[in-house]
Amino acid sequence: MAKIFCVANQKGGVGKTTTAVNLAAGLAKIDQRVLLVDLDPQGNATMGAGINKAELESSVYEVLLGLADVKTARKSSETGGFDVLPANRELAGAEVEMVELDNREKRLKDAINAVESEYDFVLIDCPPALSMLTLNGLCAAHGVIIPMQCEYYALEGLSDLVNTIKKVHGKLNPDLRIIGLLRVMFDPRMTLSQQVSAQLEQHFGDKVFKTIIPRNVRLAEAPSYGMPGVTFDPSSKGAQAYISFGAEMVERIKTM
Ligand code: ATP
Ligand code: MG
C-alpha cells in the first residue's frame, strides 16, 4: 500500500510545490511508483509536471465532488515519470460546494483509496491556507512534510500548523504525524539561515530532515519548461538535493 504524504505549510511561496514536484520526480528516478495530487487551485504542480491545466477534462475538483474517479482524472507526467491528479482554478469552488456534502473532510481519502495499491507514494501538494482543501489532504495522509525557509518569521507560522496537525490527529486521522521539516531555499552564506537552521535542529531533533535544499535558480526555471528541476537539469545542486531527499524519504518510511 502507498505511503501518503502532504506537503503543507500555510505560508505562501515557501517551496511546497517545488518540493512536491521534485520529490515525485526524484522518487520516480529510483523506480518508485508515484501519484502527485495537486490540491491547489493555482495548479502549479500540474503545470510544473508538464500538464496543461487549461485543457483538463476532469481534475481533482470533480474527484472531490464525486463526479469523476481518480482513474479517469489522473494524467501521466512524461517529463517527471509519475502520475498526476491535476488541478486548475475550478478547484477554488470546491471549498463552498463541499459544504453540503457528507464526510466532507474525507472525500480525498476515499478517492485515493481506490488507487492506493498502484503506488508506492502519493504526494499531496497543499494550497497556502489551513482550508477545507488542506484538511482533505491532512485527512488522507499518513504524514506531513513541512518545507520551510530558514528565516525569522518561518518559526512563527509553524506553531499554527503544528496545532492544526495535532487537532486533525486527535479528531479525524489518528495516522497523521509530522514526518519532517525540510529546509529549503537555503543560503549557507547567511548567518540568519545558519542560526534558524540550528534552532530547528535543537527544537525538532530527528524531525528535521538531513537533506537541505539550497537556493538554486535551475529549480525556479524548470516549471516554465513544464519540467521538474530534477529532470530539467539533473546535475544542478537543487536537483541533486531533491534526489538525495527522495532517498532519505525511502529510508525514513522503512522506520514508520
Ligand atoms: P504557494 O504557497 O503559492 O503554493 P509554494 O509554497 O508552493 O507557493 P513554490 O511555488 O514551490 O512555493 O516556490 C515559490 C517560488 O520560489 C517559485 O518561484 C519557485 O520556483 C521558487 N523556488 C522554490 N524553491 C526554490 C529553490 N530551492 N531555489 C530557488 N528558487 C526556488
Ligand atoms: Mg504551491
Tab-separated table of C-alpha atoms and ligand atoms in Angstrom:
chain	number	residue	atom	x	y	z
A	1	MET	CA	0.000	0.000	0.000
A	2	ALA	CA	1.170	3.506	-0.766
A	3	LYS	CA	2.559	5.861	1.822
A	4	ILE	CA	0.632	9.101	1.553
A	5	PHE	CA	2.242	12.434	2.412
A	6	CYS	CA	1.030	16.019	2.374
A	7	VAL	CA	3.445	18.783	1.561
A	8	ALA	CA	1.972	21.567	3.658
A	9	ASN	CA	2.699	24.982	5.105
A	10	GLN	CA	0.052	27.689	5.220
A	11	LYS	CA	2.676	30.287	4.389
A	12	GLY	CA	2.749	31.181	0.715
A	13	GLY	CA	5.758	30.728	-1.524
A	14	VAL	CA	7.843	28.606	0.847
A	15	GLY	CA	8.617	25.882	-1.689
A	16	LYS	CA	5.731	23.406	-1.239
A	17	THR	CA	5.083	22.865	-4.922
A	18	THR	CA	8.767	22.766	-5.850
A	19	THR	CA	9.222	20.130	-3.143
A	20	ALA	CA	6.185	18.053	-4.165
A	21	VAL	CA	7.081	18.030	-7.877
A	22	ASN	CA	10.796	17.366	-7.403
A	23	LEU	CA	10.328	14.766	-4.693
A	24	ALA	CA	7.884	12.992	-7.031
A	25	ALA	CA	10.463	13.081	-9.838
A	26	GLY	CA	13.304	12.087	-7.505
A	27	LEU	CA	11.331	9.078	-6.261
A	28	ALA	CA	10.394	8.110	-9.822
A	29	LYS	CA	14.104	8.084	-10.688
A	30	ILE	CA	14.652	5.358	-8.107
A	31	ASP	CA	11.771	3.295	-9.511
A	32	GLN	CA	9.112	4.302	-7.036
A	33	ARG	CA	5.550	4.485	-8.375
A	34	VAL	CA	4.264	7.956	-7.511
A	35	LEU	CA	0.951	9.794	-7.717
A	36	LEU	CA	1.192	13.568	-7.249
A	37	VAL	CA	-2.082	15.153	-6.159
A	38	ASP	CA	-2.406	18.861	-6.907
A	39	LEU	CA	-4.707	20.250	-4.222
A	40	ASP	CA	-4.147	23.905	-5.068
A	41	PRO	CA	-6.425	25.912	-7.415
A	42	GLN	CA	-3.268	27.680	-8.655
A	43	GLY	CA	-2.453	24.406	-10.469
A	44	ASN	CA	1.296	24.993	-10.161
A	45	ALA	CA	2.164	21.357	-9.519
A	46	THR	CA	0.096	20.372	-12.562
A	47	MET	CA	1.934	22.824	-14.828
A	48	GLY	CA	5.302	22.002	-13.254
A	49	ALA	CA	4.731	18.363	-14.170
A	50	GLY	CA	4.162	19.377	-17.791
A	51	ILE	CA	0.372	19.081	-17.850
A	52	ASN	CA	-1.698	21.905	-19.283
A	53	LYS	CA	-4.187	22.934	-16.599
A	54	ALA	CA	-6.342	24.743	-19.168
A	55	GLU	CA	-7.085	21.530	-21.060
A	56	LEU	CA	-8.323	19.167	-18.358
A	57	GLU	CA	-11.443	17.104	-18.971
A	58	SER	CA	-11.615	16.251	-15.310
A	59	SER	CA	-9.487	17.131	-12.327
A	60	VAL	CA	-9.253	16.786	-8.563
A	61	TYR	CA	-12.266	19.127	-8.404
A	62	GLU	CA	-14.583	16.545	-9.998
A	63	VAL	CA	-12.998	13.852	-7.846
A	64	LEU	CA	-13.724	15.738	-4.602
A	65	LEU	CA	-17.325	16.324	-5.642
A	66	GLY	CA	-17.805	12.688	-6.637
A	67	LEU	CA	-18.260	13.487	-10.346
A	68	ALA	CA	-15.186	11.536	-11.500
A	69	ASP	CA	-12.827	8.964	-10.031
A	70	VAL	CA	-9.041	9.186	-9.775
A	71	LYS	CA	-8.586	6.626	-12.565
A	72	THR	CA	-10.373	8.870	-15.057
A	73	ALA	CA	-8.968	12.186	-13.887
A	74	ARG	CA	-5.292	11.276	-13.488
A	75	LYS	CA	-2.712	12.127	-16.138
A	76	SER	CA	0.798	10.933	-16.729
A	77	SER	CA	3.713	13.367	-16.399
A	78	GLU	CA	6.000	12.494	-19.283
A	79	THR	CA	8.722	14.796	-18.004
A	80	GLY	CA	8.537	13.538	-14.423
A	81	GLY	CA	7.839	9.824	-14.711
A	82	PHE	CA	4.896	9.888	-12.303
A	83	ASP	CA	1.093	10.251	-12.396
A	84	VAL	CA	-0.709	13.476	-11.539
A	85	LEU	CA	-4.196	14.136	-10.268
A	86	PRO	CA	-4.311	17.637	-11.740
A	87	ALA	CA	-5.984	20.864	-10.614
A	88	ASN	CA	-6.969	24.227	-12.004
A	89	ARG	CA	-8.898	27.255	-10.783
A	90	GLU	CA	-12.189	25.335	-10.826
A	91	LEU	CA	-10.968	23.801	-7.579
A	92	ALA	CA	-11.484	27.117	-5.783
A	93	GLY	CA	-15.233	26.455	-5.989
A	94	ALA	CA	-14.951	23.072	-4.297
A	95	GLU	CA	-14.440	24.669	-0.913
A	96	VAL	CA	-18.009	26.085	-0.960
A	97	GLU	CA	-19.638	23.238	-2.887
A	98	MET	CA	-18.342	20.620	-0.469
A	99	VAL	CA	-20.103	22.286	2.470
A	100	GLU	CA	-23.304	20.416	1.659
A	101	LEU	CA	-21.654	17.014	1.284
A	102	ASP	CA	-21.353	14.296	3.914
A	103	ASN	CA	-17.972	13.389	5.256
A	104	ARG	CA	-16.524	16.386	3.523
A	105	GLU	CA	-13.078	16.258	5.124
A	106	LYS	CA	-12.553	12.705	3.895
A	107	ARG	CA	-13.513	12.972	0.223
A	108	LEU	CA	-9.914	12.899	-0.982
A	109	LYS	CA	-9.029	9.998	1.316
A	110	ASP	CA	-11.896	7.907	-0.049
A	111	ALA	CA	-10.970	8.735	-3.639
A	112	ILE	CA	-7.275	7.863	-3.188
A	113	ASN	CA	-8.237	4.582	-1.517
A	114	ALA	CA	-9.314	3.175	-4.868
A	115	VAL	CA	-5.852	3.533	-6.447
A	116	GLU	CA	-3.582	3.256	-3.413
A	117	SER	CA	-2.359	-0.238	-4.297
A	118	GLU	CA	-0.966	1.026	-7.621
A	119	TYR	CA	1.579	3.337	-5.988
A	120	ASP	CA	4.461	3.369	-3.537
A	121	PHE	CA	3.989	7.063	-2.748
A	122	VAL	CA	1.125	9.523	-3.002
A	123	LEU	CA	2.281	13.138	-2.551
A	124	ILE	CA	-0.273	15.881	-1.992
A	125	ASP	CA	0.658	19.486	-2.789
A	126	CYS	CA	-1.459	21.658	-0.454
A	127	PRO	CA	-2.524	25.283	-1.005
A	128	PRO	CA	-1.141	28.060	1.223
A	129	ALA	CA	-4.033	28.026	3.703
A	130	LEU	CA	-5.408	25.882	6.501
A	131	SER	CA	-8.600	25.419	4.485
A	132	MET	CA	-11.066	22.608	3.728
A	133	LEU	CA	-8.782	21.565	0.866
A	134	THR	CA	-5.759	21.294	3.155
A	135	LEU	CA	-7.937	19.475	5.686
A	136	ASN	CA	-8.785	16.920	2.980
A	137	GLY	CA	-5.078	16.487	2.356
A	138	LEU	CA	-4.333	16.022	6.065
A	139	CYS	CA	-7.170	13.506	6.479
A	140	ALA	CA	-5.889	11.453	3.537
A	141	ALA	CA	-2.255	11.329	4.648
A	142	HIS	CA	-0.033	9.256	6.898
A	143	GLY	CA	2.244	12.191	7.408
A	144	VAL	CA	3.174	15.762	6.662
A	145	ILE	CA	6.338	17.113	5.078
A	146	ILE	CA	6.809	20.776	6.018
A	147	PRO	CA	9.083	22.803	3.774
A	148	MET	CA	10.461	25.918	5.444
A	149	GLN	CA	12.811	28.727	4.669
A	150	CYS	CA	15.303	29.376	7.426
A	151	GLU	CA	14.226	32.911	8.257
A	152	TYR	CA	12.915	34.512	11.397
A	153	TYR	CA	9.212	34.540	10.516
A	154	ALA	CA	9.253	30.913	9.404
A	155	LEU	CA	9.008	29.796	13.022
A	156	GLU	CA	6.008	31.983	13.801
A	157	GLY	CA	3.575	30.257	11.473
A	158	LEU	CA	4.906	26.851	12.361
A	159	SER	CA	3.028	26.608	15.665
A	160	ASP	CA	-0.343	27.159	13.918
A	161	LEU	CA	0.452	24.370	11.503
A	162	VAL	CA	1.658	22.035	14.252
A	163	ASN	CA	-1.522	22.735	16.270
A	164	THR	CA	-3.716	22.018	13.255
A	165	ILE	CA	-1.895	18.751	12.655
A	166	LYS	CA	-2.387	17.814	16.337
A	167	LYS	CA	-6.114	18.554	16.114
A	168	VAL	CA	-6.532	16.527	12.935
A	169	HIS	CA	-4.556	13.701	14.529
A	170	GLY	CA	-6.824	13.771	17.602
A	171	LYS	CA	-10.203	14.134	15.926
A	172	LEU	CA	-10.078	12.971	12.327
A	173	ASN	CA	-6.977	10.998	11.386
A	174	PRO	CA	-5.063	9.105	14.087
A	175	ASP	CA	-2.484	8.003	11.470
A	176	LEU	CA	-1.317	11.553	10.870
A	177	ARG	CA	2.078	12.677	12.085
A	178	ILE	CA	4.790	15.126	11.137
A	179	ILE	CA	7.311	13.256	9.038
A	180	GLY	CA	9.749	16.095	8.981
A	181	LEU	CA	10.747	19.673	8.403
A	182	LEU	CA	12.611	20.276	5.172
A	183	ARG	CA	14.942	23.247	4.968
A	184	VAL	CA	14.536	24.779	1.509
A	185	MET	CA	15.906	27.750	-0.456
A	186	PHE	CA	18.826	27.561	1.911
A	187	ASP	CA	21.597	30.095	1.589
A	188	PRO	CA	24.597	28.987	3.683
A	189	ARG	CA	26.219	32.422	3.351
A	190	MET	CA	23.513	33.988	5.508
A	191	THR	CA	24.215	33.909	9.223
A	192	LEU	CA	20.486	34.048	9.949
A	193	SER	CA	19.903	30.905	7.850
A	194	GLN	CA	22.537	29.088	9.863
A	195	GLN	CA	21.059	30.285	13.153
A	196	VAL	CA	17.468	29.353	12.310
A	197	SER	CA	18.634	26.025	10.945
A	198	ALA	CA	20.459	25.272	14.213
A	199	GLN	CA	17.363	26.328	16.201
A	200	LEU	CA	15.199	23.967	14.186
A	201	GLU	CA	17.550	21.084	14.894
A	202	GLN	CA	17.529	21.934	18.589
A	203	HIS	CA	13.735	22.078	18.877
A	204	PHE	CA	12.732	19.344	16.482
A	205	GLY	CA	15.721	16.969	16.548
A	206	ASP	CA	15.116	13.944	14.332
A	207	LYS	CA	12.107	15.618	12.781
A	208	VAL	CA	14.424	17.825	10.723
A	209	PHE	CA	15.415	16.098	7.502
A	210	LYS	CA	19.154	15.701	6.973
A	211	THR	CA	18.885	16.835	3.370
A	212	ILE	CA	18.985	20.607	2.876
A	213	ILE	CA	17.663	22.083	-0.372
A	214	PRO	CA	19.815	25.034	-1.492
A	215	ARG	CA	18.534	28.113	-3.268
A	216	ASN	CA	19.175	27.217	-6.888
A	217	VAL	CA	17.913	29.097	-9.916
A	218	ARG	CA	17.576	25.940	-12.026
A	219	LEU	CA	14.749	24.787	-9.748
A	220	ALA	CA	12.947	28.083	-10.367
A	221	GLU	CA	13.491	27.950	-14.145
A	222	ALA	CA	12.272	24.396	-14.655
A	223	PRO	CA	8.487	24.985	-14.304
A	224	SER	CA	8.432	27.340	-17.298
A	225	TYR	CA	9.567	24.341	-19.378
A	226	GLY	CA	6.888	22.113	-17.813
A	227	MET	CA	9.591	20.029	-16.177
A	228	PRO	CA	10.618	19.146	-12.633
A	229	GLY	CA	14.067	20.600	-11.850
A	230	VAL	CA	15.256	17.038	-11.293
A	231	THR	CA	14.625	16.290	-14.992
A	232	PHE	CA	15.420	19.754	-16.365
A	233	ASP	CA	18.987	19.874	-15.057
A	234	PRO	CA	19.762	16.666	-13.152
A	235	SER	CA	23.314	17.731	-12.322
A	236	SER	CA	22.325	21.066	-10.734
A	237	LYS	CA	22.746	21.432	-6.975
A	238	GLY	CA	18.980	21.794	-6.485
A	239	ALA	CA	18.177	18.643	-8.468
A	240	GLN	CA	20.867	16.669	-6.656
A	241	ALA	CA	19.457	17.775	-3.299
A	242	TYR	CA	15.925	16.631	-4.201
A	243	ILE	CA	17.292	13.291	-5.444
A	244	SER	CA	19.010	12.856	-2.065
A	245	PHE	CA	15.785	13.839	-0.338
A	246	GLY	CA	13.959	11.084	-2.266
A	247	ALA	CA	16.471	8.551	-0.976
A	248	GLU	CA	16.107	9.920	2.583
A	249	MET	CA	12.305	9.532	2.355
A	250	VAL	CA	12.621	5.925	1.191
A	251	GLU	CA	14.863	5.246	4.205
A	252	ARG	CA	12.561	7.086	6.578
A	253	ILE	CA	9.421	5.182	5.649
A	254	LYS	CA	11.173	1.910	6.484
A	255	THR	CA	11.083	3.026	10.132
A	256	MET	CA	7.421	4.105	10.056
B	1	ATP	P1	2.328	28.695	-2.870
B	1	ATP	O1	2.153	28.914	-1.404
B	1	ATP	O2	1.955	29.879	-3.693
B	1	ATP	O3	1.689	27.426	-3.346
B	1	ATP	P2	4.766	27.246	-2.706
B	1	ATP	O4	4.933	27.127	-1.222
B	1	ATP	O5	4.219	26.083	-3.420
B	1	ATP	O6	3.919	28.532	-3.075
B	1	ATP	P3	6.810	27.313	-4.700
B	1	ATP	O7	5.848	27.683	-5.762
B	1	ATP	O8	7.358	25.938	-4.716
B	1	ATP	O9	6.197	27.636	-3.280
B	1	ATP	O10	8.058	28.304	-4.668
B	1	ATP	C1	7.901	29.714	-4.650
B	1	ATP	C2	8.904	30.334	-5.617
B	1	ATP	O11	10.219	30.044	-5.204
B	1	ATP	C3	8.779	29.779	-7.032
B	1	ATP	O12	9.051	30.804	-7.934
B	1	ATP	C4	9.867	28.712	-7.087
B	1	ATP	O13	10.345	28.492	-8.406
B	1	ATP	C5	10.931	29.320	-6.206
B	1	ATP	N1	11.744	28.289	-5.532
B	1	ATP	C6	11.304	27.258	-4.780
B	1	ATP	N2	12.323	26.542	-4.275
B	1	ATP	C7	13.460	27.127	-4.744
B	1	ATP	C8	14.867	26.866	-4.566
B	1	ATP	N3	15.297	25.863	-3.820
B	1	ATP	N4	15.734	27.700	-5.178
B	1	ATP	C9	15.303	28.735	-5.922
B	1	ATP	N5	14.022	29.044	-6.123
B	1	ATP	C10	13.104	28.262	-5.537
B	2	MG	MG	2.357	25.849	-4.342
